[in-house]
Amino acid sequence: MASVNPIPPSAFAVPAVSSPNSARESVAVIGGGVVGLTVARAAALAGHPVRLLDRGVPGRPDGASWVAGGMLAPFSEGWPGEDELLALGAASLNRWSALAAELGEHVVTARGTLTVAFDSADVADLTTIAEWVGARGHAVEMLSRSALRALEPGVGGRAALSCPTELSVDNRAVLTALAESCKALGVQVTTTDVVDPAALPEDRVVVAAGWASSALLPGVSVRPVKGEILRLRRRAGSVPTPAHTVRATVNGRAVYLVPRADGLVVGATQYEHGDDTAVTVAGVRDLLADAERVLPGIADYEFVEAAAGLRPGSPDNLPIVGAVDDRTIVATGHGRNGMLLAPVTADAVVAELRGEPLPEAACCAPTRLSGGSGPSSVSRPSDLSRTGALS
């Protein structure tokens, strides 16, 4: 398993809580992934007594958030017509600067994303993205082959879309820092395999259990979407690890290379196979072949890990965040964008606890899926996402 950077004591510095816990409703958060941990931390900072419930240690190695690339990439993943998702992602990316400062800047592994084009069709797609995202006021730029080489000499391609404000984070360092910050804030942790939200004693309940949220709230429609990732370690004499996150489409398959201190995370495949988390030969083969097309020298890297996780897919690819009744709030359906959208989701949940829904998260309201007063099942689309990348 790839190593995680040591976390300095500054990572666990706790901002001042605005009011004593005794003045606020108690909150139970079900789910110890990146969304559940960020929500629990934000609720504790807002003055609520918080208990976190999960079937294992929060941020556990077998959880979906542990198997992630850590890309915070709302712009390079943008596409005309996805205005709500773009705005939501941009709002959450803005919040990441403060969160990273609080958790420790070591969690940030790359600044800027380069999406590489290998043929004229790729160039046309990236130009479309650049024009659409740029027209909405975000920093994007098309780069020539020479400009791409100047930034990343080892990366192939004839052109690239540059999104300089995007970030990538070490997902495992983030989970560790969030868990330690929650502990420092007094968040209580209960390990349990069986949870009935209605039976919990807390005043309010937040269901942030990823794809398993449907079992806890049957009216909420989320499903497991499998994705495989690889971890590679740079060896002495190997080509340098790119300074930027590098993305591409190779033979119709999306691939990304995300820097880590000792190498790269390569992802990601996408399947809808229920709760299957087996790593397949075909998945590993395709990821390695596609990554080598992007960074030809990668063949000399050490193969460290192959893993699969299950992302919670929603019917319309937007998260499901908001109150489902007077006591219960749901926070799920983030698909491949759980790491990116965790900060804005946490703010949205705290706003719901106050009874003042967050305007930026209006597109995530559970009521949109039923057209009425509560969430309901909606027919599942055949294609969860355009890119199939895991975050």
mmCIF file of C-alpha atoms in Angstrom:
data_model
loop_
_atom_site.group_PDB
_atom_site.id
_atom_site.type_symbol
_atom_site.label_atom_id
_atom_site.label_comp_id
_atom_site.label_asym_id
_atom_site.label_seq_id
_atom_site.Cartn_x
_atom_site.Cartn_y
_atom_site.Cartn_z
ATOM 1 C CA MET A 1 0.000 0.000 0.000
ATOM 2 C CA ALA A 2 1.240 3.469 -0.851
ATOM 3 C CA SER A 3 2.427 5.494 2.093
ATOM 4 C CA VAL A 4 0.592 8.520 3.408
ATOM 5 C CA ASN A 5 2.481 11.699 4.189
ATOM 6 C CA PRO A 6 3.113 12.242 7.927
ATOM 7 C CA ILE A 7 0.530 14.639 9.312
ATOM 8 C CA PRO A 8 1.913 17.556 11.289
ATOM 9 C CA PRO A 9 0.282 18.677 14.537
ATOM 10 C CA SER A 10 -0.996 21.795 12.760
ATOM 11 C CA ALA A 11 -3.349 19.577 10.804
ATOM 12 C CA PHE A 12 -5.420 19.078 13.914
ATOM 13 C CA ALA A 13 -5.729 22.699 14.941
ATOM 14 C CA VAL A 14 -9.367 23.327 15.815
ATOM 15 C CA PRO A 15 -11.001 26.668 14.964
ATOM 16 C CA ALA A 16 -12.958 28.300 17.760
ATOM 17 C CA VAL A 17 -16.455 26.892 18.180
ATOM 18 C CA SER A 18 -19.104 29.566 17.860
ATOM 19 C CA SER A 19 -21.208 28.427 20.803
ATOM 20 C CA PRO A 20 -21.181 25.731 23.509
ATOM 21 C CA ASN A 21 -22.542 22.314 22.513
ATOM 22 C CA SER A 22 -25.185 22.451 25.236
ATOM 23 C CA ALA A 23 -26.954 25.257 23.347
ATOM 24 C CA ARG A 24 -27.592 23.210 20.212
ATOM 25 C CA GLU A 25 -29.513 20.098 19.152
ATOM 26 C CA SER A 26 -27.628 16.816 19.270
ATOM 27 C CA VAL A 27 -26.777 15.310 15.883
ATOM 28 C CA ALA A 28 -26.104 11.742 14.761
ATOM 29 C CA VAL A 29 -24.185 11.358 11.485
ATOM 30 C CA ILE A 30 -24.428 7.946 9.843
ATOM 31 C CA GLY A 31 -21.414 7.264 7.625
ATOM 32 C CA GLY A 32 -17.684 7.737 8.184
ATOM 33 C CA GLY A 33 -16.500 8.563 4.664
ATOM 34 C CA VAL A 34 -15.315 11.971 3.517
ATOM 35 C CA VAL A 35 -18.859 13.383 3.425
ATOM 36 C CA GLY A 36 -19.841 12.030 6.853
ATOM 37 C CA LEU A 37 -16.579 13.166 8.460
ATOM 38 C CA THR A 38 -16.779 16.652 6.954
ATOM 39 C CA VAL A 39 -20.425 16.987 8.008
ATOM 40 C CA ALA A 40 -19.668 15.786 11.558
ATOM 41 C CA ARG A 41 -16.775 18.239 11.849
ATOM 42 C CA ALA A 42 -18.835 21.162 10.552
ATOM 43 C CA ALA A 43 -21.738 20.359 12.880
ATOM 44 C CA ALA A 44 -19.385 20.174 15.859
ATOM 45 C CA LEU A 45 -17.812 23.497 14.883
ATOM 46 C CA ALA A 46 -21.321 24.961 14.771
ATOM 47 C CA GLY A 47 -21.803 23.951 18.394
ATOM 48 C CA HIS A 48 -23.786 20.710 18.090
ATOM 49 C CA PRO A 49 -22.993 17.628 20.168
ATOM 50 C CA VAL A 50 -22.197 15.083 17.438
ATOM 51 C CA ARG A 51 -22.015 11.308 17.287
ATOM 52 C CA LEU A 52 -20.630 9.565 14.198
ATOM 53 C CA LEU A 53 -21.827 6.042 13.432
ATOM 54 C CA ASP A 54 -20.052 3.721 10.996
ATOM 55 C CA ARG A 55 -19.470 0.007 10.581
ATOM 56 C CA GLY A 56 -15.750 0.535 11.093
ATOM 57 C CA VAL A 57 -13.174 3.174 11.893
ATOM 58 C CA PRO A 58 -14.102 6.478 10.173
ATOM 59 C CA GLY A 59 -12.220 6.766 6.892
ATOM 60 C CA ARG A 60 -11.539 3.017 7.047
ATOM 61 C CA PRO A 61 -9.382 1.329 4.378
ATOM 62 C CA ASP A 62 -12.342 -0.634 2.983
ATOM 63 C CA GLY A 63 -14.505 2.468 2.532
ATOM 64 C CA ALA A 64 -15.181 4.178 -0.785
ATOM 65 C CA SER A 65 -13.400 7.400 0.196
ATOM 66 C CA TRP A 66 -10.186 5.448 0.761
ATOM 67 C CA VAL A 67 -10.289 4.347 -2.906
ATOM 68 C CA ALA A 68 -10.216 7.711 -4.642
ATOM 69 C CA GLY A 69 -8.008 9.880 -6.786
ATOM 70 C CA GLY A 70 -8.627 13.061 -4.823
ATOM 71 C CA MET A 71 -9.242 15.316 -7.835
ATOM 72 C CA LEU A 72 -11.079 18.568 -7.147
ATOM 73 C CA ALA A 73 -11.900 19.223 -10.779
ATOM 74 C CA PRO A 74 -15.245 20.920 -11.463
ATOM 75 C CA PHE A 75 -13.987 22.764 -14.551
ATOM 76 C CA SER A 76 -12.090 20.080 -16.435
ATOM 77 C CA GLU A 77 -15.088 17.770 -15.931
ATOM 78 C CA GLY A 78 -17.566 20.431 -17.033
ATOM 79 C CA TRP A 79 -19.788 20.031 -20.075
ATOM 80 C CA PRO A 80 -22.398 22.327 -21.657
ATOM 81 C CA GLY A 81 -25.768 21.881 -20.000
ATOM 82 C CA GLU A 82 -24.366 20.818 -16.619
ATOM 83 C CA ASP A 83 -24.657 24.334 -15.199
ATOM 84 C CA GLU A 84 -25.911 23.307 -11.765
ATOM 85 C CA LEU A 85 -23.145 20.770 -11.227
ATOM 86 C CA LEU A 86 -20.525 23.266 -12.417
ATOM 87 C CA ALA A 87 -21.761 25.974 -10.049
ATOM 88 C CA LEU A 88 -21.952 23.524 -7.138
ATOM 89 C CA GLY A 89 -18.447 22.214 -7.821
ATOM 90 C CA ALA A 90 -17.020 25.729 -8.123
ATOM 91 C CA ALA A 91 -18.643 26.731 -4.815
ATOM 92 C CA SER A 92 -17.112 23.717 -3.086
ATOM 93 C CA LEU A 93 -13.680 24.224 -4.662
ATOM 94 C CA ASN A 94 -13.697 27.757 -3.235
ATOM 95 C CA ARG A 95 -14.288 26.278 0.219
ATOM 96 C CA TRP A 96 -11.393 23.850 -0.125
ATOM 97 C CA SER A 97 -8.765 26.556 0.362
ATOM 98 C CA ALA A 98 -9.952 27.188 3.916
ATOM 99 C CA LEU A 99 -10.469 23.495 4.652
ATOM 100 C CA ALA A 100 -6.989 22.567 3.426
ATOM 101 C CA ALA A 101 -5.475 25.322 5.562
ATOM 102 C CA GLU A 102 -7.282 23.938 8.611
ATOM 103 C CA LEU A 103 -6.395 20.288 7.922
ATOM 104 C CA GLY A 104 -2.806 21.055 6.892
ATOM 105 C CA GLU A 105 -1.519 22.148 3.498
ATOM 106 C CA HIS A 106 0.241 18.777 3.160
ATOM 107 C CA VAL A 107 -3.084 17.303 2.034
ATOM 108 C CA VAL A 108 -2.806 19.189 -1.289
ATOM 109 C CA THR A 109 -0.739 17.163 -3.776
ATOM 110 C CA ALA A 110 -1.158 19.174 -6.996
ATOM 111 C CA ARG A 111 -2.319 22.581 -8.146
ATOM 112 C CA GLY A 112 -3.752 22.734 -11.642
ATOM 113 C CA THR A 113 -5.183 20.131 -14.030
ATOM 114 C CA LEU A 114 -4.110 19.416 -17.600
ATOM 115 C CA THR A 115 -6.528 17.473 -19.811
ATOM 116 C CA VAL A 116 -4.569 16.151 -22.769
ATOM 117 C CA ALA A 117 -5.848 15.810 -26.350
ATOM 118 C CA PHE A 118 -4.412 13.119 -28.628
ATOM 119 C CA ASP A 119 -6.420 13.806 -31.802
ATOM 120 C CA SER A 120 -8.564 16.466 -33.473
ATOM 121 C CA ALA A 121 -11.767 15.144 -31.885
ATOM 122 C CA ASP A 122 -10.202 15.511 -28.428
ATOM 123 C CA VAL A 123 -9.117 19.050 -29.278
ATOM 124 C CA ALA A 124 -12.650 19.917 -30.375
ATOM 125 C CA ASP A 125 -14.148 18.548 -27.139
ATOM 126 C CA LEU A 126 -11.650 20.395 -24.957
ATOM 127 C CA THR A 127 -12.227 23.621 -26.883
ATOM 128 C CA THR A 128 -15.965 23.241 -26.247
ATOM 129 C CA ILE A 129 -15.327 22.817 -22.525
ATOM 130 C CA ALA A 130 -12.924 25.756 -22.439
ATOM 131 C CA GLU A 131 -15.378 28.086 -24.146
ATOM 132 C CA TRP A 132 -18.331 27.022 -21.983
ATOM 133 C CA VAL A 133 -16.497 27.067 -18.643
ATOM 134 C CA GLY A 134 -14.634 30.260 -19.507
ATOM 135 C CA ALA A 135 -17.879 32.021 -20.411
ATOM 136 C CA ARG A 136 -19.007 31.382 -16.834
ATOM 137 C CA GLY A 137 -16.072 33.276 -15.403
ATOM 138 C CA HIS A 138 -13.696 30.449 -14.523
ATOM 139 C CA ALA A 139 -9.997 30.310 -15.356
ATOM 140 C CA VAL A 140 -9.372 27.873 -18.231
ATOM 141 C CA GLU A 141 -7.007 27.946 -21.193
ATOM 142 C CA MET A 142 -6.193 25.834 -24.233
ATOM 143 C CA LEU A 143 -2.484 25.052 -24.515
ATOM 144 C CA SER A 144 -0.482 24.219 -27.634
ATOM 145 C CA ARG A 145 1.784 21.181 -27.830
ATOM 146 C CA SER A 146 4.837 23.315 -27.032
ATOM 147 C CA ALA A 147 3.113 24.950 -24.058
ATOM 148 C CA LEU A 148 2.103 21.515 -22.756
ATOM 149 C CA ARG A 149 5.666 20.235 -23.109
ATOM 150 C CA ALA A 150 7.004 23.273 -21.260
ATOM 151 C CA LEU A 151 4.787 22.428 -18.263
ATOM 152 C CA GLU A 152 5.036 18.624 -18.394
ATOM 153 C CA PRO A 153 7.895 17.382 -20.600
ATOM 154 C CA GLY A 154 7.087 13.712 -20.014
ATOM 155 C CA VAL A 155 3.423 13.885 -20.982
ATOM 156 C CA GLY A 156 2.243 12.991 -24.484
ATOM 157 C CA GLY A 157 -0.468 14.735 -26.501
ATOM 158 C CA ARG A 158 -0.928 17.430 -29.129
ATOM 159 C CA ALA A 159 -2.726 20.012 -26.967
ATOM 160 C CA ALA A 160 -4.265 20.382 -23.513
ATOM 161 C CA LEU A 161 -6.939 22.164 -21.529
ATOM 162 C CA SER A 162 -5.419 23.891 -18.510
ATOM 163 C CA CYS A 163 -7.505 24.517 -15.377
ATOM 164 C CA PRO A 164 -4.956 26.210 -13.098
ATOM 165 C CA THR A 165 -7.235 26.754 -10.076
ATOM 166 C CA GLU A 166 -8.206 23.116 -9.663
ATOM 167 C CA LEU A 167 -6.568 21.071 -6.906
ATOM 168 C CA SER A 168 -5.847 17.478 -6.059
ATOM 169 C CA VAL A 169 -5.594 16.150 -2.531
ATOM 170 C CA ASP A 170 -4.269 13.024 -0.880
ATOM 171 C CA ASN A 171 -7.609 11.455 -0.016
ATOM 172 C CA ARG A 172 -6.154 9.235 2.689
ATOM 173 C CA ALA A 173 -4.355 12.105 4.397
ATOM 174 C CA VAL A 174 -7.620 14.089 4.222
ATOM 175 C CA LEU A 175 -9.579 11.272 5.867
ATOM 176 C CA THR A 176 -6.992 10.897 8.629
ATOM 177 C CA ALA A 177 -6.907 14.630 9.303
ATOM 178 C CA LEU A 178 -10.707 14.892 9.321
ATOM 179 C CA ALA A 179 -10.996 11.987 11.763
ATOM 180 C CA GLU A 180 -8.415 13.538 14.108
ATOM 181 C CA SER A 181 -10.093 16.934 13.879
ATOM 182 C CA CYS A 182 -13.460 15.376 14.747
ATOM 183 C CA LYS A 183 -11.885 13.664 17.738
ATOM 184 C CA ALA A 184 -10.376 16.945 18.909
ATOM 185 C CA LEU A 185 -13.800 18.592 18.628
ATOM 186 C CA GLY A 186 -15.376 15.956 20.854
ATOM 187 C CA VAL A 187 -17.250 14.007 18.182
ATOM 188 C CA GLN A 188 -18.186 10.622 19.617
ATOM 189 C CA VAL A 189 -17.754 7.532 17.418
ATOM 190 C CA THR A 190 -19.950 4.435 17.549
ATOM 191 C CA THR A 191 -18.998 1.328 15.569
ATOM 192 C CA THR A 192 -22.037 -0.639 14.461
ATOM 193 C CA ASP A 193 -23.188 -2.741 11.505
ATOM 194 C CA VAL A 194 -26.899 -2.075 11.999
ATOM 195 C CA VAL A 195 -28.422 1.394 12.220
ATOM 196 C CA ASP A 196 -32.074 2.406 12.361
ATOM 197 C CA PRO A 197 -32.202 6.196 11.968
ATOM 198 C CA ALA A 198 -35.605 6.313 13.664
ATOM 199 C CA ALA A 199 -34.256 4.550 16.763
ATOM 200 C CA LEU A 200 -31.348 6.900 17.412
ATOM 201 C CA PRO A 201 -31.712 9.136 20.493
ATOM 202 C CA GLU A 202 -30.238 12.296 18.951
ATOM 203 C CA ASP A 203 -32.431 15.279 18.075
ATOM 204 C CA ARG A 204 -31.370 15.253 14.422
ATOM 205 C CA VAL A 205 -30.031 12.523 12.137
ATOM 206 C CA VAL A 206 -27.863 12.956 9.021
ATOM 207 C CA VAL A 207 -27.677 9.959 6.679
ATOM 208 C CA ALA A 208 -24.365 10.145 4.797
ATOM 209 C CA ALA A 209 -23.801 6.439 4.199
ATOM 210 C CA GLY A 210 -22.943 6.562 0.504
ATOM 211 C CA TRP A 211 -24.717 4.023 -1.676
ATOM 212 C CA ALA A 212 -26.013 2.239 1.444
ATOM 213 C CA SER A 213 -28.158 5.298 2.236
ATOM 214 C CA SER A 214 -31.012 3.773 0.220
ATOM 215 C CA ALA A 215 -31.256 0.919 2.713
ATOM 216 C CA LEU A 216 -31.586 3.416 5.569
ATOM 217 C CA LEU A 217 -33.936 5.778 3.728
ATOM 218 C CA PRO A 218 -35.857 3.651 1.193
ATOM 219 C CA GLY A 219 -37.261 6.709 -0.570
ATOM 220 C CA VAL A 220 -33.761 7.907 -1.508
ATOM 221 C CA SER A 221 -32.599 6.482 -4.831
ATOM 222 C CA VAL A 222 -28.837 5.862 -4.933
ATOM 223 C CA ARG A 223 -26.981 2.894 -6.333
ATOM 224 C CA PRO A 224 -23.413 1.515 -6.119
ATOM 225 C CA VAL A 225 -21.133 2.352 -9.051
ATOM 226 C CA LYS A 226 -17.866 0.428 -9.049
ATOM 227 C CA GLY A 227 -14.552 2.047 -9.917
ATOM 228 C CA GLU A 228 -11.025 0.634 -9.896
ATOM 229 C CA ILE A 229 -7.842 2.625 -9.220
ATOM 230 C CA LEU A 230 -4.128 1.846 -9.174
ATOM 231 C CA ARG A 231 -1.296 3.247 -7.075
ATOM 232 C CA LEU A 232 2.171 3.431 -8.569
ATOM 233 C CA ARG A 233 5.415 4.435 -6.863
ATOM 234 C CA ARG A 234 8.207 6.271 -8.662
ATOM 235 C CA ARG A 235 11.557 4.492 -8.539
ATOM 236 C CA ALA A 236 15.031 5.981 -8.682
ATOM 237 C CA GLY A 237 15.743 6.887 -12.270
ATOM 238 C CA SER A 238 12.076 6.814 -13.350
ATOM 239 C CA VAL A 239 10.547 9.744 -15.213
ATOM 240 C CA PRO A 240 9.472 12.458 -12.771
ATOM 241 C CA THR A 241 5.942 12.440 -11.430
ATOM 242 C CA PRO A 242 3.925 15.202 -13.156
ATOM 243 C CA ALA A 243 3.479 18.371 -11.110
ATOM 244 C CA HIS A 244 -0.124 18.675 -12.341
ATOM 245 C CA THR A 245 -2.998 16.251 -12.361
ATOM 246 C CA VAL A 246 -3.145 14.911 -15.920
ATOM 247 C CA ARG A 247 -6.322 13.635 -17.561
ATOM 248 C CA ALA A 248 -7.066 12.216 -20.992
ATOM 249 C CA THR A 249 -9.392 10.049 -23.012
ATOM 250 C CA VAL A 250 -7.659 7.034 -24.567
ATOM 251 C CA ASN A 251 -9.567 4.696 -26.884
ATOM 252 C CA GLY A 252 -12.803 6.148 -25.555
ATOM 253 C CA ARG A 253 -11.819 5.522 -21.943
ATOM 254 C CA ALA A 254 -11.224 8.263 -19.384
ATOM 255 C CA VAL A 255 -7.974 8.065 -17.443
ATOM 256 C CA TYR A 256 -6.325 10.346 -14.913
ATOM 257 C CA LEU A 257 -2.926 10.475 -13.231
ATOM 258 C CA VAL A 258 -2.969 12.211 -9.846
ATOM 259 C CA PRO A 259 0.345 13.078 -8.137
ATOM 260 C CA ARG A 260 1.266 11.793 -4.710
ATOM 261 C CA ALA A 261 4.433 12.424 -2.730
ATOM 262 C CA ASP A 262 5.860 9.066 -3.798
ATOM 263 C CA GLY A 263 4.187 8.489 -7.152
ATOM 264 C CA LEU A 264 0.763 8.462 -8.785
ATOM 265 C CA VAL A 265 -2.837 7.361 -8.415
ATOM 266 C CA VAL A 266 -4.222 6.122 -11.746
ATOM 267 C CA GLY A 267 -7.938 5.790 -12.347
ATOM 268 C CA ALA A 268 -10.611 4.976 -13.027
ATOM 269 C CA THR A 269 -12.841 2.330 -14.506
ATOM 270 C CA GLN A 270 -16.604 2.371 -14.090
ATOM 271 C CA TYR A 271 -19.105 -0.467 -13.885
ATOM 272 C CA GLU A 272 -22.607 -1.023 -12.520
ATOM 273 C CA HIS A 273 -22.203 -4.470 -10.969
ATOM 274 C CA GLY A 274 -24.078 -4.102 -7.685
ATOM 275 C CA ASP A 275 -21.864 -4.289 -4.614
ATOM 276 C CA ASP A 276 -18.984 -6.094 -6.360
ATOM 277 C CA THR A 277 -15.589 -4.725 -5.277
ATOM 278 C CA ALA A 278 -13.328 -7.269 -6.981
ATOM 279 C CA VAL A 279 -10.469 -5.806 -9.020
ATOM 280 C CA THR A 280 -10.584 -7.189 -12.575
ATOM 281 C CA VAL A 281 -7.743 -8.126 -14.903
ATOM 282 C CA ALA A 282 -9.328 -6.076 -17.693
ATOM 283 C CA GLY A 283 -9.596 -3.018 -15.466
ATOM 284 C CA VAL A 284 -5.934 -3.137 -14.455
ATOM 285 C CA ARG A 285 -4.826 -3.832 -18.029
ATOM 286 C CA ASP A 286 -6.754 -0.900 -19.494
ATOM 287 C CA LEU A 287 -5.682 1.560 -16.803
ATOM 288 C CA LEU A 288 -2.001 0.687 -17.213
ATOM 289 C CA ALA A 289 -2.169 0.858 -21.006
ATOM 290 C CA ASP A 290 -3.990 4.192 -20.989
ATOM 291 C CA ALA A 291 -1.692 5.674 -18.344
ATOM 292 C CA GLU A 292 1.364 4.672 -20.359
ATOM 293 C CA ARG A 293 -0.068 6.461 -23.392
ATOM 294 C CA VAL A 294 -0.333 9.638 -21.328
ATOM 295 C CA LEU A 295 3.026 9.285 -19.536
ATOM 296 C CA PRO A 296 5.164 6.892 -21.603
ATOM 297 C CA GLY A 297 7.856 6.511 -18.946
ATOM 298 C CA ILE A 298 5.413 5.181 -16.371
ATOM 299 C CA ALA A 299 6.268 1.572 -17.242
ATOM 300 C CA ASP A 300 9.306 1.823 -14.955
ATOM 301 C CA TYR A 301 7.221 2.735 -11.884
ATOM 302 C CA GLU A 302 6.594 0.208 -9.116
ATOM 303 C CA PHE A 303 3.096 -1.296 -9.013
ATOM 304 C CA VAL A 304 1.897 -0.851 -5.409
ATOM 305 C CA GLU A 305 -1.854 -1.323 -5.188
ATOM 306 C CA ALA A 306 -5.029 -2.063 -7.113
ATOM 307 C CA ALA A 307 -8.341 -1.404 -5.386
ATOM 308 C CA ALA A 308 -12.015 -0.942 -6.125
ATOM 309 C CA GLY A 309 -14.621 1.228 -4.432
ATOM 310 C CA LEU A 310 -18.347 1.838 -4.748
ATOM 311 C CA ARG A 311 -19.520 5.389 -5.412
ATOM 312 C CA PRO A 312 -23.131 6.430 -4.704
ATOM 313 C CA GLY A 313 -24.762 7.279 -8.021
ATOM 314 C CA SER A 314 -27.912 9.420 -8.127
ATOM 315 C CA PRO A 315 -30.557 9.383 -10.885
ATOM 316 C CA ASP A 316 -29.507 12.760 -12.338
ATOM 317 C CA ASN A 317 -25.813 12.828 -11.327
ATOM 318 C CA LEU A 318 -26.390 15.579 -8.752
ATOM 319 C CA PRO A 319 -25.991 14.891 -5.028
ATOM 320 C CA ILE A 320 -29.033 14.386 -2.828
ATOM 321 C CA VAL A 321 -28.637 16.770 0.093
ATOM 322 C CA GLY A 322 -31.383 18.186 2.268
ATOM 323 C CA ALA A 323 -34.140 17.483 4.770
ATOM 324 C CA VAL A 324 -36.398 14.506 4.132
ATOM 325 C CA ASP A 325 -38.523 15.155 7.223
ATOM 326 C CA ASP A 326 -38.473 17.388 10.296
ATOM 327 C CA ARG A 327 -35.696 15.311 11.908
ATOM 328 C CA THR A 328 -33.722 13.653 9.128
ATOM 329 C CA ILE A 329 -31.256 15.095 6.603
ATOM 330 C CA VAL A 330 -29.723 13.112 3.750
ATOM 331 C CA ALA A 331 -26.283 13.745 2.218
ATOM 332 C CA THR A 332 -25.478 11.205 -0.486
ATOM 333 C CA GLY A 333 -25.433 10.622 -4.243
ATOM 334 C CA HIS A 334 -22.117 12.418 -4.853
ATOM 335 C CA GLY A 335 -20.935 9.856 -7.400
ATOM 336 C CA ARG A 336 -17.317 10.489 -8.356
ATOM 337 C CA ASN A 337 -17.324 13.942 -6.723
ATOM 338 C CA GLY A 338 -17.506 13.119 -3.034
ATOM 339 C CA MET A 339 -14.096 14.566 -2.215
ATOM 340 C CA LEU A 340 -14.754 17.745 -4.203
ATOM 341 C CA LEU A 341 -18.264 18.356 -2.865
ATOM 342 C CA ALA A 342 -17.711 17.470 0.804
ATOM 343 C CA PRO A 343 -17.194 21.099 1.998
ATOM 344 C CA VAL A 344 -20.296 22.550 0.333
ATOM 345 C CA THR A 345 -22.296 19.519 1.462
ATOM 346 C CA ALA A 346 -21.227 20.090 5.059
ATOM 347 C CA ASP A 347 -22.259 23.737 4.849
ATOM 348 C CA ALA A 348 -25.594 22.698 3.348
ATOM 349 C CA VAL A 349 -26.259 20.233 6.178
ATOM 350 C CA VAL A 350 -25.385 22.782 8.881
ATOM 351 C CA ALA A 351 -27.689 25.267 7.140
ATOM 352 C CA GLU A 352 -30.483 22.667 7.251
ATOM 353 C CA LEU A 353 -29.848 22.183 10.965
ATOM 354 C CA ARG A 354 -30.444 25.920 11.356
ATOM 355 C CA GLY A 355 -33.604 25.704 9.256
ATOM 356 C CA GLU A 356 -32.073 27.930 6.587
ATOM 357 C CA PRO A 357 -31.308 25.885 3.424
ATOM 358 C CA LEU A 358 -28.119 26.872 1.603
ATOM 359 C CA PRO A 359 -29.002 28.598 -1.707
ATOM 360 C CA GLU A 360 -25.907 27.172 -3.430
ATOM 361 C CA ALA A 361 -27.176 23.647 -2.762
ATOM 362 C CA ALA A 362 -30.757 24.198 -3.929
ATOM 363 C CA CYS A 363 -30.145 21.918 -6.932
ATOM 364 C CA CYS A 364 -29.444 19.033 -4.521
ATOM 365 C CA ALA A 365 -32.828 19.110 -2.741
ATOM 366 C CA PRO A 366 -34.320 15.604 -2.366
ATOM 367 C CA THR A 367 -37.711 16.944 -3.461
ATOM 368 C CA ARG A 368 -36.468 17.399 -7.045
ATOM 369 C CA LEU A 369 -36.549 13.632 -7.562
ATOM 370 C CA SER A 370 -40.206 13.279 -6.676
ATOM 371 C CA GLY A 371 -41.653 16.607 -7.721
ATOM 372 C CA GLY A 372 -43.379 16.670 -4.358
ATOM 373 C CA SER A 373 -42.662 16.852 -0.664
ATOM 374 C CA GLY A 374 -40.102 14.069 -0.420
ATOM 375 C CA PRO A 375 -37.663 11.910 -2.361
ATOM 376 C CA SER A 376 -38.698 8.867 -4.346
ATOM 377 C CA SER A 377 -37.139 6.372 -6.705
ATOM 378 C CA VAL A 378 -36.445 7.568 -10.217
ATOM 379 C CA SER A 379 -35.547 5.418 -13.211
ATOM 380 C CA ARG A 380 -31.805 4.981 -13.446
ATOM 381 C CA PRO A 381 -29.964 6.359 -16.447
ATOM 382 C CA SER A 382 -27.882 3.936 -18.486
ATOM 383 C CA ASP A 383 -24.866 6.263 -18.337
ATOM 384 C CA LEU A 384 -23.945 7.699 -14.965
ATOM 385 C CA SER A 385 -21.388 10.164 -16.259
ATOM 386 C CA ARG A 386 -19.712 11.411 -19.372
ATOM 387 C CA THR A 387 -16.189 10.749 -18.140
ATOM 388 C CA GLY A 388 -16.541 7.888 -15.694
ATOM 389 C CA ALA A 389 -13.795 9.276 -13.470
ATOM 390 C CA LEU A 390 -13.658 8.686 -9.741
ATOM 391 C CA SER A 391 -12.765 11.517 -7.429
#
